[in-house]
Coordinates of C-alpha atoms in Angstrom, one line a residue:
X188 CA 3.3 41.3 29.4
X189 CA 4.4 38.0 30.6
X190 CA 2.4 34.5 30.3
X191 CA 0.6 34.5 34.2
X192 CA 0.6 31.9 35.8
X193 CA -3.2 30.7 36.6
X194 CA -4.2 31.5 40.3
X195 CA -7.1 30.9 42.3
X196 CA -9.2 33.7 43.0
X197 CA -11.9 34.5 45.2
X198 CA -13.9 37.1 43.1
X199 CA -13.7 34.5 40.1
X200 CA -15.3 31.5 42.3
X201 CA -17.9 33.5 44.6
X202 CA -18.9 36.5 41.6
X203 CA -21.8 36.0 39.7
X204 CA -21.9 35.0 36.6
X205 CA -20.9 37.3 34.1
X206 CA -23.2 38.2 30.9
X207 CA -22.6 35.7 28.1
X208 CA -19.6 37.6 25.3
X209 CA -17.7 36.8 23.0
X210 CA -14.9 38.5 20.1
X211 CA -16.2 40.9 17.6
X212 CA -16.4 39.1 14.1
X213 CA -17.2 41.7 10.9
X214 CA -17.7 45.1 10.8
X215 CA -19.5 47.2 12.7
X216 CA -20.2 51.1 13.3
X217 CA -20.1 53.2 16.7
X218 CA -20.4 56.7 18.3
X219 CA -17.7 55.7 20.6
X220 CA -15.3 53.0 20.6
X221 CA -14.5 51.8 24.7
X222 CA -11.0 49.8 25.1
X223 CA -10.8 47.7 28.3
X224 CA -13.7 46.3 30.2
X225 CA -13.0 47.1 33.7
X226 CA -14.9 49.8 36.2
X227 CA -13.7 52.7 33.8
X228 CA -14.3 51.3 30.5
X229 CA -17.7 49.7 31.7
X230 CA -19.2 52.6 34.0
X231 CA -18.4 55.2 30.8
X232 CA -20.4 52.9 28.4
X233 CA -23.0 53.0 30.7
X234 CA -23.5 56.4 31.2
X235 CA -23.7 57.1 27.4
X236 CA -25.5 54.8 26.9
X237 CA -28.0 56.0 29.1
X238 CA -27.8 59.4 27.3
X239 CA -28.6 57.5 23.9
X240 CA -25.0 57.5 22.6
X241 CA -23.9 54.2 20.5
X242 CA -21.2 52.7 22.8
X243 CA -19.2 49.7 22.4
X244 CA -16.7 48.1 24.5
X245 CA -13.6 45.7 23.2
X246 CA -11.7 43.6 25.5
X247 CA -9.0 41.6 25.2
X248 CA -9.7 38.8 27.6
X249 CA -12.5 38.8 30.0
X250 CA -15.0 41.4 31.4
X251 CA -12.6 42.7 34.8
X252 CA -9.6 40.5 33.5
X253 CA -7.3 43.5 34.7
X254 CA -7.2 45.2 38.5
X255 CA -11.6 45.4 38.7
X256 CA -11.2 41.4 39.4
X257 CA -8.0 41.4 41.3
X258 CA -9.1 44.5 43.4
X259 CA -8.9 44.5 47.2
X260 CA -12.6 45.9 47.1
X261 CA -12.4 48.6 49.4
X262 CA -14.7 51.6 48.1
X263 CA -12.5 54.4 49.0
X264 CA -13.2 58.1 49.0
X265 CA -10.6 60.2 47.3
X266 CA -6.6 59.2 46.6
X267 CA -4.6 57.9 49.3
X268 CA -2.4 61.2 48.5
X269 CA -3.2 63.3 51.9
X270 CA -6.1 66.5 50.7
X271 CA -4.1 69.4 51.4
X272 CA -0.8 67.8 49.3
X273 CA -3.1 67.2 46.8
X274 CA -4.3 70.5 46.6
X275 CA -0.4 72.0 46.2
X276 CA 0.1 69.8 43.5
X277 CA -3.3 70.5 41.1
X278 CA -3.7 74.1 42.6
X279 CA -7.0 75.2 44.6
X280 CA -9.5 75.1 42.2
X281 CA -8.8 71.7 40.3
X282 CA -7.3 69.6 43.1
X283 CA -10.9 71.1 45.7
X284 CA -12.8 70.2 42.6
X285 CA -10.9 66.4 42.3
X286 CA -11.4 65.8 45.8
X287 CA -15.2 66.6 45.8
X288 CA -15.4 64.3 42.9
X289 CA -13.4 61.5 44.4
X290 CA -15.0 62.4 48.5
X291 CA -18.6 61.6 46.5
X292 CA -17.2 58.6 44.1
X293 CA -18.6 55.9 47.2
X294 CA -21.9 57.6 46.7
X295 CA -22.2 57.1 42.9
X296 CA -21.1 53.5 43.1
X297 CA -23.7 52.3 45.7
X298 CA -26.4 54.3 44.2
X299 CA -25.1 52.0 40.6
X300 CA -25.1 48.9 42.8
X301 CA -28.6 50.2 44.3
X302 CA -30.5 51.3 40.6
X303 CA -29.1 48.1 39.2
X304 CA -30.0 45.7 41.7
X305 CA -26.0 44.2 41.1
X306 CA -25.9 41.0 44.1
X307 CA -21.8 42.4 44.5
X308 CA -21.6 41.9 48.6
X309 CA -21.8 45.6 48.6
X310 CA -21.5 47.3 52.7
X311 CA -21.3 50.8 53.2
X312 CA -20.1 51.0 57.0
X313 CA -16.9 52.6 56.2
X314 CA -13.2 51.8 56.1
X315 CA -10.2 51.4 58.7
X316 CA -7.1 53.2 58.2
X317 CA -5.3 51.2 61.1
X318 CA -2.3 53.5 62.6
X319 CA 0.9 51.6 63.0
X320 CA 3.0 53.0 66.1
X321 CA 3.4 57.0 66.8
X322 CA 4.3 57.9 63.6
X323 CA 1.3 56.3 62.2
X324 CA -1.3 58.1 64.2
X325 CA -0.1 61.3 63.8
X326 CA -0.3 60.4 60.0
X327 CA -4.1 59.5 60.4
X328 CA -4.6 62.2 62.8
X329 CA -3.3 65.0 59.7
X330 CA -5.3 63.2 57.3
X331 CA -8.8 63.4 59.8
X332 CA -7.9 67.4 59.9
X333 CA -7.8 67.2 56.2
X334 CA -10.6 65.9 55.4
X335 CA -12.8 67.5 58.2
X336 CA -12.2 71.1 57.4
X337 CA -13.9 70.1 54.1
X338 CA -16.8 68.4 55.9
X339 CA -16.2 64.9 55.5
X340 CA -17.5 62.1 58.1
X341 CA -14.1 61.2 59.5
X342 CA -12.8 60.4 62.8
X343 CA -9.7 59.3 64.1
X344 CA -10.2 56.3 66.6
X345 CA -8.2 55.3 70.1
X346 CA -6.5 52.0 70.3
X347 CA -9.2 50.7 72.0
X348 CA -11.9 51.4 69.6
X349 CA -9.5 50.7 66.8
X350 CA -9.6 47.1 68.2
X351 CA -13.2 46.7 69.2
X352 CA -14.1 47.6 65.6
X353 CA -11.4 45.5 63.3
X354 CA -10.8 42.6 66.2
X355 CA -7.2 43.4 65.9
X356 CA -4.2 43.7 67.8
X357 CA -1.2 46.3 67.6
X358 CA -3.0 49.2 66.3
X359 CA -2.0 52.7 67.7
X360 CA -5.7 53.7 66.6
X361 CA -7.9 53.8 63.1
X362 CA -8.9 56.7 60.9
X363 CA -13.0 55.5 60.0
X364 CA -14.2 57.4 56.5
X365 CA -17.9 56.3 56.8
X366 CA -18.5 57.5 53.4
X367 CA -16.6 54.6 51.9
X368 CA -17.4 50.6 52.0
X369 CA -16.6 46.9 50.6
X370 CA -17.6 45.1 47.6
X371 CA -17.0 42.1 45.7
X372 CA -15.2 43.7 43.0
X373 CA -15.4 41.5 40.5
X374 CA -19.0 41.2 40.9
X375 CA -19.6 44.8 40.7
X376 CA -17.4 44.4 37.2
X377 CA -20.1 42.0 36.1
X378 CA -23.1 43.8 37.7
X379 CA -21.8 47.3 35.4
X380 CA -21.8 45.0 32.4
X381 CA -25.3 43.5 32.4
X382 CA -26.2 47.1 33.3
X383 CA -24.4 48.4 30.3
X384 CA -25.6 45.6 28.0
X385 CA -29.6 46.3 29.5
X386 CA -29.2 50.0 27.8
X387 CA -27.6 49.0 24.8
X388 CA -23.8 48.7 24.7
X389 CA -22.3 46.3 22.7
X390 CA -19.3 44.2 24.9
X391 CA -17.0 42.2 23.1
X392 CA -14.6 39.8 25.0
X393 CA -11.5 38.3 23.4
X394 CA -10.9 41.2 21.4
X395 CA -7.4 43.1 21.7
X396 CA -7.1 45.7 19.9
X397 CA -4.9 45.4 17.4
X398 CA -4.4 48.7 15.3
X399 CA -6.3 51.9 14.3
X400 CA -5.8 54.8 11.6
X401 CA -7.8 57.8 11.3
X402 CA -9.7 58.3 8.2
X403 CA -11.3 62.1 7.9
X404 CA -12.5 62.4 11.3
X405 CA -13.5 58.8 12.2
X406 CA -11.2 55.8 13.5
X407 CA -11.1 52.5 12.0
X408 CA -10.3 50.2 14.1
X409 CA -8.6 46.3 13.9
X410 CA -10.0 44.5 16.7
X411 CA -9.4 41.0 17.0
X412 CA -10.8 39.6 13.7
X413 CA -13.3 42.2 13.4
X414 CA -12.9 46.0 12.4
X415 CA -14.8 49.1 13.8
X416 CA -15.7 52.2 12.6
X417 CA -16.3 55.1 15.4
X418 CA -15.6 58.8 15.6
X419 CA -14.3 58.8 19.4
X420 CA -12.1 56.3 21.4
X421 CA -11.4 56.2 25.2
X422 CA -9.3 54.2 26.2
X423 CA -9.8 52.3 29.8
X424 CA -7.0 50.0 29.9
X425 CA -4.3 51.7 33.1
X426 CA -2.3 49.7 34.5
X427 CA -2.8 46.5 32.2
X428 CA -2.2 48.9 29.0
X429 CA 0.5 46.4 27.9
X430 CA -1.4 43.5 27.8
X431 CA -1.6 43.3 23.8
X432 CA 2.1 44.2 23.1
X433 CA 1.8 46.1 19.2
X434 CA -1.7 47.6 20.1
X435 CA -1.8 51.5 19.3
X436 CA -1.7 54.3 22.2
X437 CA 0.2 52.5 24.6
X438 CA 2.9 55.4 25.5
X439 CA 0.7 56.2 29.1
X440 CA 1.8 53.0 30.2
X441 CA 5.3 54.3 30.3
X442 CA 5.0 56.5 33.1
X443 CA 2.9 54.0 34.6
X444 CA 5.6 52.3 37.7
X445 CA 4.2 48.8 38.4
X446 CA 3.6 47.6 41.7
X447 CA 2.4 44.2 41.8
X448 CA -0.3 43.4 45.0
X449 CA -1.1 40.1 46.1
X450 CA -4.0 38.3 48.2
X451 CA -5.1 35.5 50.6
X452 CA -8.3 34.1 51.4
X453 CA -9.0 31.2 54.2
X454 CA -11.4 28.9 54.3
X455 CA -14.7 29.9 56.0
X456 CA -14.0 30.8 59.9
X457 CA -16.4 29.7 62.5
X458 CA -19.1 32.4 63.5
X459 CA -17.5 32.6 67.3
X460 CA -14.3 33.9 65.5
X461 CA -15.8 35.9 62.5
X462 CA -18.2 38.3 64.7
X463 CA -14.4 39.3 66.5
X464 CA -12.7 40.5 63.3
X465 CA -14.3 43.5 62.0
X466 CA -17.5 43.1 63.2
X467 CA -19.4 46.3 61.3
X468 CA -17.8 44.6 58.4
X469 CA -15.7 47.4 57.5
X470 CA -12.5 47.1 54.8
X471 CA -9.0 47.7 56.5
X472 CA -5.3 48.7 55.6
X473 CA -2.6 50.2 57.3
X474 CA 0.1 52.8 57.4
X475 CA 2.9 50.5 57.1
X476 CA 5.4 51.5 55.1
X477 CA 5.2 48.3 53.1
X478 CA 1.1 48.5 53.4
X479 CA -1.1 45.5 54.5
X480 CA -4.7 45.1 54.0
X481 CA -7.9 42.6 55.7
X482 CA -11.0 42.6 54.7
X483 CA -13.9 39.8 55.6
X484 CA -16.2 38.7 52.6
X485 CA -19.6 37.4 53.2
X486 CA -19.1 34.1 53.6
X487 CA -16.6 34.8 56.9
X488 CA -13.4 34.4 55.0
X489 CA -10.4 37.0 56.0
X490 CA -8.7 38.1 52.8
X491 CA -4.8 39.9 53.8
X492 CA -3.3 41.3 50.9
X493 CA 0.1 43.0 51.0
X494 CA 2.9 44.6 48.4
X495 CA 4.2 41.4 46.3
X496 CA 4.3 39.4 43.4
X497 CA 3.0 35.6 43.8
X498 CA 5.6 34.4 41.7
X499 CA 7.2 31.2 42.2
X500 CA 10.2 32.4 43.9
X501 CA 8.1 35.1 45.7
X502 CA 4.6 32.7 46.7
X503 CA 5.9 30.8 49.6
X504 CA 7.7 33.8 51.6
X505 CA 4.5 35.8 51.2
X506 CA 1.8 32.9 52.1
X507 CA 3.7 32.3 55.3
X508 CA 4.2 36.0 55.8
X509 CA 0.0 36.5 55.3
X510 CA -0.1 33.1 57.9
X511 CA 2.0 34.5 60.4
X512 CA 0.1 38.3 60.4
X513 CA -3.0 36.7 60.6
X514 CA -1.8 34.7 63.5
X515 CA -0.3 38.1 65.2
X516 CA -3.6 40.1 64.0
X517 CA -6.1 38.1 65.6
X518 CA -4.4 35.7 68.0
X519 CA -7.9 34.0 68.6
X520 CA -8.1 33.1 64.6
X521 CA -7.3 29.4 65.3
X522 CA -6.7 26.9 62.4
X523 CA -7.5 28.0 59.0
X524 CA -5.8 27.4 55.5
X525 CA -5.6 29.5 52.0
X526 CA -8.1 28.2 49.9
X527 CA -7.4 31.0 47.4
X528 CA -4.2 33.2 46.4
X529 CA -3.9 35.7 43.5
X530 CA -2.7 39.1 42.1
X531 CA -2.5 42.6 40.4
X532 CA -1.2 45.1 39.0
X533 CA -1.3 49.0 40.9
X534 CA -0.6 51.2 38.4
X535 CA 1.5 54.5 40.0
X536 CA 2.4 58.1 39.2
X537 CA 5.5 59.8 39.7
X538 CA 2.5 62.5 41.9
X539 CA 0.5 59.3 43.2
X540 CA -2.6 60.9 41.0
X541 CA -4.6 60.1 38.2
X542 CA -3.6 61.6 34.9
X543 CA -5.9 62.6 31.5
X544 CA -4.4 62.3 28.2
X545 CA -5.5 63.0 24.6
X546 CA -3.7 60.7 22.7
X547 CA -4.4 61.6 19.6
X548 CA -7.7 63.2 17.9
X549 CA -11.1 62.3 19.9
X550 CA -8.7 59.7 21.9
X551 CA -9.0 59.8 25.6
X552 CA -7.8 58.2 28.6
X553 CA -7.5 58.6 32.2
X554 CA -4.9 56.1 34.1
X555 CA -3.1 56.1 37.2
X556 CA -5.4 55.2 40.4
X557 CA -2.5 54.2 42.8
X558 CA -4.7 51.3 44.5
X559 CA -7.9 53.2 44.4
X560 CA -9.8 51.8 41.5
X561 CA -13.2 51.0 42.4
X562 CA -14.6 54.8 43.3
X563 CA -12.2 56.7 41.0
X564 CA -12.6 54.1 37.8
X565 CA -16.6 54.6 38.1
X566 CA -16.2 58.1 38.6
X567 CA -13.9 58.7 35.6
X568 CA -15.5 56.6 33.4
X569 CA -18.9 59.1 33.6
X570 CA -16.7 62.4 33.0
X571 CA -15.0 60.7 30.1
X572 CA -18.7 59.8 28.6
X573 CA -19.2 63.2 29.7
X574 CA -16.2 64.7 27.5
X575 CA -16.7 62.6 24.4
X576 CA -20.6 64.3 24.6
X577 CA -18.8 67.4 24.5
X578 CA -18.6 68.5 27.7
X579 CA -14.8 69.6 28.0
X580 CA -15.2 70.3 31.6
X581 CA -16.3 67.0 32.6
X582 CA -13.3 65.5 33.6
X583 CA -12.0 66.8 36.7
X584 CA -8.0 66.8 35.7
X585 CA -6.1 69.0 33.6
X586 CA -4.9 67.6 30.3
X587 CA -1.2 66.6 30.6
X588 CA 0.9 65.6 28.0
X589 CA 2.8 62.3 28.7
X590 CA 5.6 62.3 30.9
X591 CA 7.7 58.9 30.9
X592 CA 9.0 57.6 34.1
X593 CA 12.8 56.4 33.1
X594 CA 12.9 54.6 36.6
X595 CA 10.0 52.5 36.5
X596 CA 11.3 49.2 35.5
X597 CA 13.6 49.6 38.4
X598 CA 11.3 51.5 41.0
X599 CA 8.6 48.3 40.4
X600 CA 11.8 45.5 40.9
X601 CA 13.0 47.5 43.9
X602 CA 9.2 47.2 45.3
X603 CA 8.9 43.6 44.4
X604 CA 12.4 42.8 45.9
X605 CA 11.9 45.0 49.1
X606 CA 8.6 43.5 49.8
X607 CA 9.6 40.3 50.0
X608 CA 12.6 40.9 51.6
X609 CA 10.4 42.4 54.6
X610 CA 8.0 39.6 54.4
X611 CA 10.5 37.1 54.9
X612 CA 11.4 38.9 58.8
X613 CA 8.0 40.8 59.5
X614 CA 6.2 39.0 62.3
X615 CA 8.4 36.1 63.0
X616 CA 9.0 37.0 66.8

């Protein structure tokens, strides 16, 4: 992976802080080995730890370095993949049991954020899927069907309502899922380490790993300048699995198609503006075909995210593109400036679903969340601590074998270059 360039970002300068880490030095001995400390990695070592299980995480920057502290923080419910296609993809039985999983993942984070008292900006009043013209609404209004013939609290909104409830202008209506919510991301990160580290897990940051061989049934592991012996690995790395370029089980990451995300945050608004734009502080994207997102956080800044690399060829067409939509948005916004810009990495799938892999003996991963980490990374990350306890039905996906994506290099430079492309003319008259 390319040297990035250092951004400012909101969840770094508004999180709390994170629990003091540092790189494994010597040797030491675990039940199960963790790679990546993000809402996967983190909410499995949790979980076995709270069933007594030896758990230790490795990671080879920072605790959320990857998408958990570059996440738009929406906690959705389910994949943005409509229920019923879904379904025709996994089959009844696996893709009913996915989406029960994934329609209850809200409810298991803010029941984490509740046991663990974790100060992550957490609101559960739901999410705004804003309809963009005809073709929009009907897509809302087949995705409220969906999900209401399997009892979930949806509702498609008029224009009217739309607006009352995010503040803004142009929508053709909303699609609210009251089981979902914000949160600082990043902060909910942190909040799942000091959990972890409270029941026992060991955390090291700063530690890539490096290379592992199997010995009997146990792994020995080469992380950073220490070594670790364990008998089961997951691995909890997705989209940012090529961050340590020679590190072992990396092949996932090539039918992972990279599509870069950026964000903006203003300054502070005034409180006369603030109360207008989503005033039940609900999370909101769109239906556009190259998507948009706006969120507030608690201190009244509007973050707008949008497909896009904040590169330096790419930054400028994308900062004035996020100026001018907030402009067109909310006409009433007034003056405001960026005080912070950053971005990620979306990790996709050829079938826009997550996908579980053994990757060799007692090696596990799950990758792929297409833009909905939060839920689905906290959810996945208790089946996999599940499955390494021996419970082979834990994880709600099939085992797959790896299926590389030939076209993703050029699938993620058409995205980049069609992005901005579209955010250099969107909104301008």
């Amino acid at each position: 992976m390319a040297t990035e360039r250092a951004l400012p970002n909101l969840w770094h300068a508004t999180a709390p802080a994170a629990p003091e880490t540092g790189p494994l030095a010597g040797e030491l001995a675990t039940d199960v080995a963790i790679i990546g400390g993000g809402f996967t990695g983190l909410s499995a070592a949790l979980h076995l730890a709270e069933k007594g299980v030896k758990a230790t995480v490795v990671e080879a920057r920072m605790i959320g370095f990857g998408g958990s502290g570059r996440n738009v923080g929406l906690v959705n419910a389910g994949m943005w993949v409509k229920p019923d296609d879904l379904v025709a993809t996994l089959g009844a039985d696996a893709g009913n049991r996915l989406l029960k999983e994934l329609g209850d993942g809200p409810s298991l984070v803010y029941d984490l954020v509740a046991k663990h008292g974790m100060q992550c900006e957490a609101v559960r009043n739901g999410t705004l899927h804003m309809a963009v013209g005809a073709d929009g609404l009907k897509d809302i209004q087949d995705r409220e069907a969906q999900w209401k013939k399997r009892g979930a609290p949806v509702e498609v909104l008029s224009a009217d309502k739309a607006h009352a409830l995010s503040g803004a202008e142009g929508f053709a209506g909303a699609l609210l899922d009251r089981r979902a919510g914000t949160i600082q991301p990043l902060a909910y990160a942190r909040g799942l380490a000091h959990a972890a580290l409270a029941a026992g897990v060991r955390i090291f940051t700063d530690t890539p790993l490096l290379a592992a061989e199997r010995q009997g049934d146990l792994w020995k592991l080469k992380a950073g300048r220490g070594r670790i012996t364990t008998r089961h690995v997951i691995l909890a790395t997705n989209a940012y699995g090529g961050l340590v370029p020679d590190a072992p089980w990396k092949a996932h990451t090539q039918e992972l198609t990279i599509l870069p995300y950026f964000q903006f945050a203003t300054n502070p608004l005034p409180g006369k503006v603030a109360s207008r734009i989503l005033p039940e502080r609900q999370g909101a994207w769109d239906t556009g075909l190259v998507m948009t997102s706006f969120r507030m956080d608690q201190q009244n800044r509007m973050i707008f995210g949008s497909i896009g690399r904040l590169d330096a060829m790419a930054e400028g067409t994308h900062r004035a593109f996020a100026a001018r939509s907030l402009r067109k948005l909310f006409p009433y916004i007034g003056d405001f400036h960026f005080e912070y810009w950053w971005d990620g990495n979306i990790g996709m799938t050829t079938n826009n679903l997550p996908a579980m892999h053994v990757l060799a003996p007692n090696v596990v991963s799950v990758s792929g969340y297409n833009g909905r980490g939060i839920a689905p990374g906290t959810v996945f990350g208790r089946a996999l601590a599940q499955h390494v306890m021996g419970d082979a039905s834990a994880i709600p996906l099939s085992e797959t074998p790896i299926t590389p994506d030939p076209w993703r290099t050029v699938k993620s430079a058409f995205y980049q270059a069609g992005a901005q492309a579209k955010h250099f003319v969107d909104r301008r008259f």
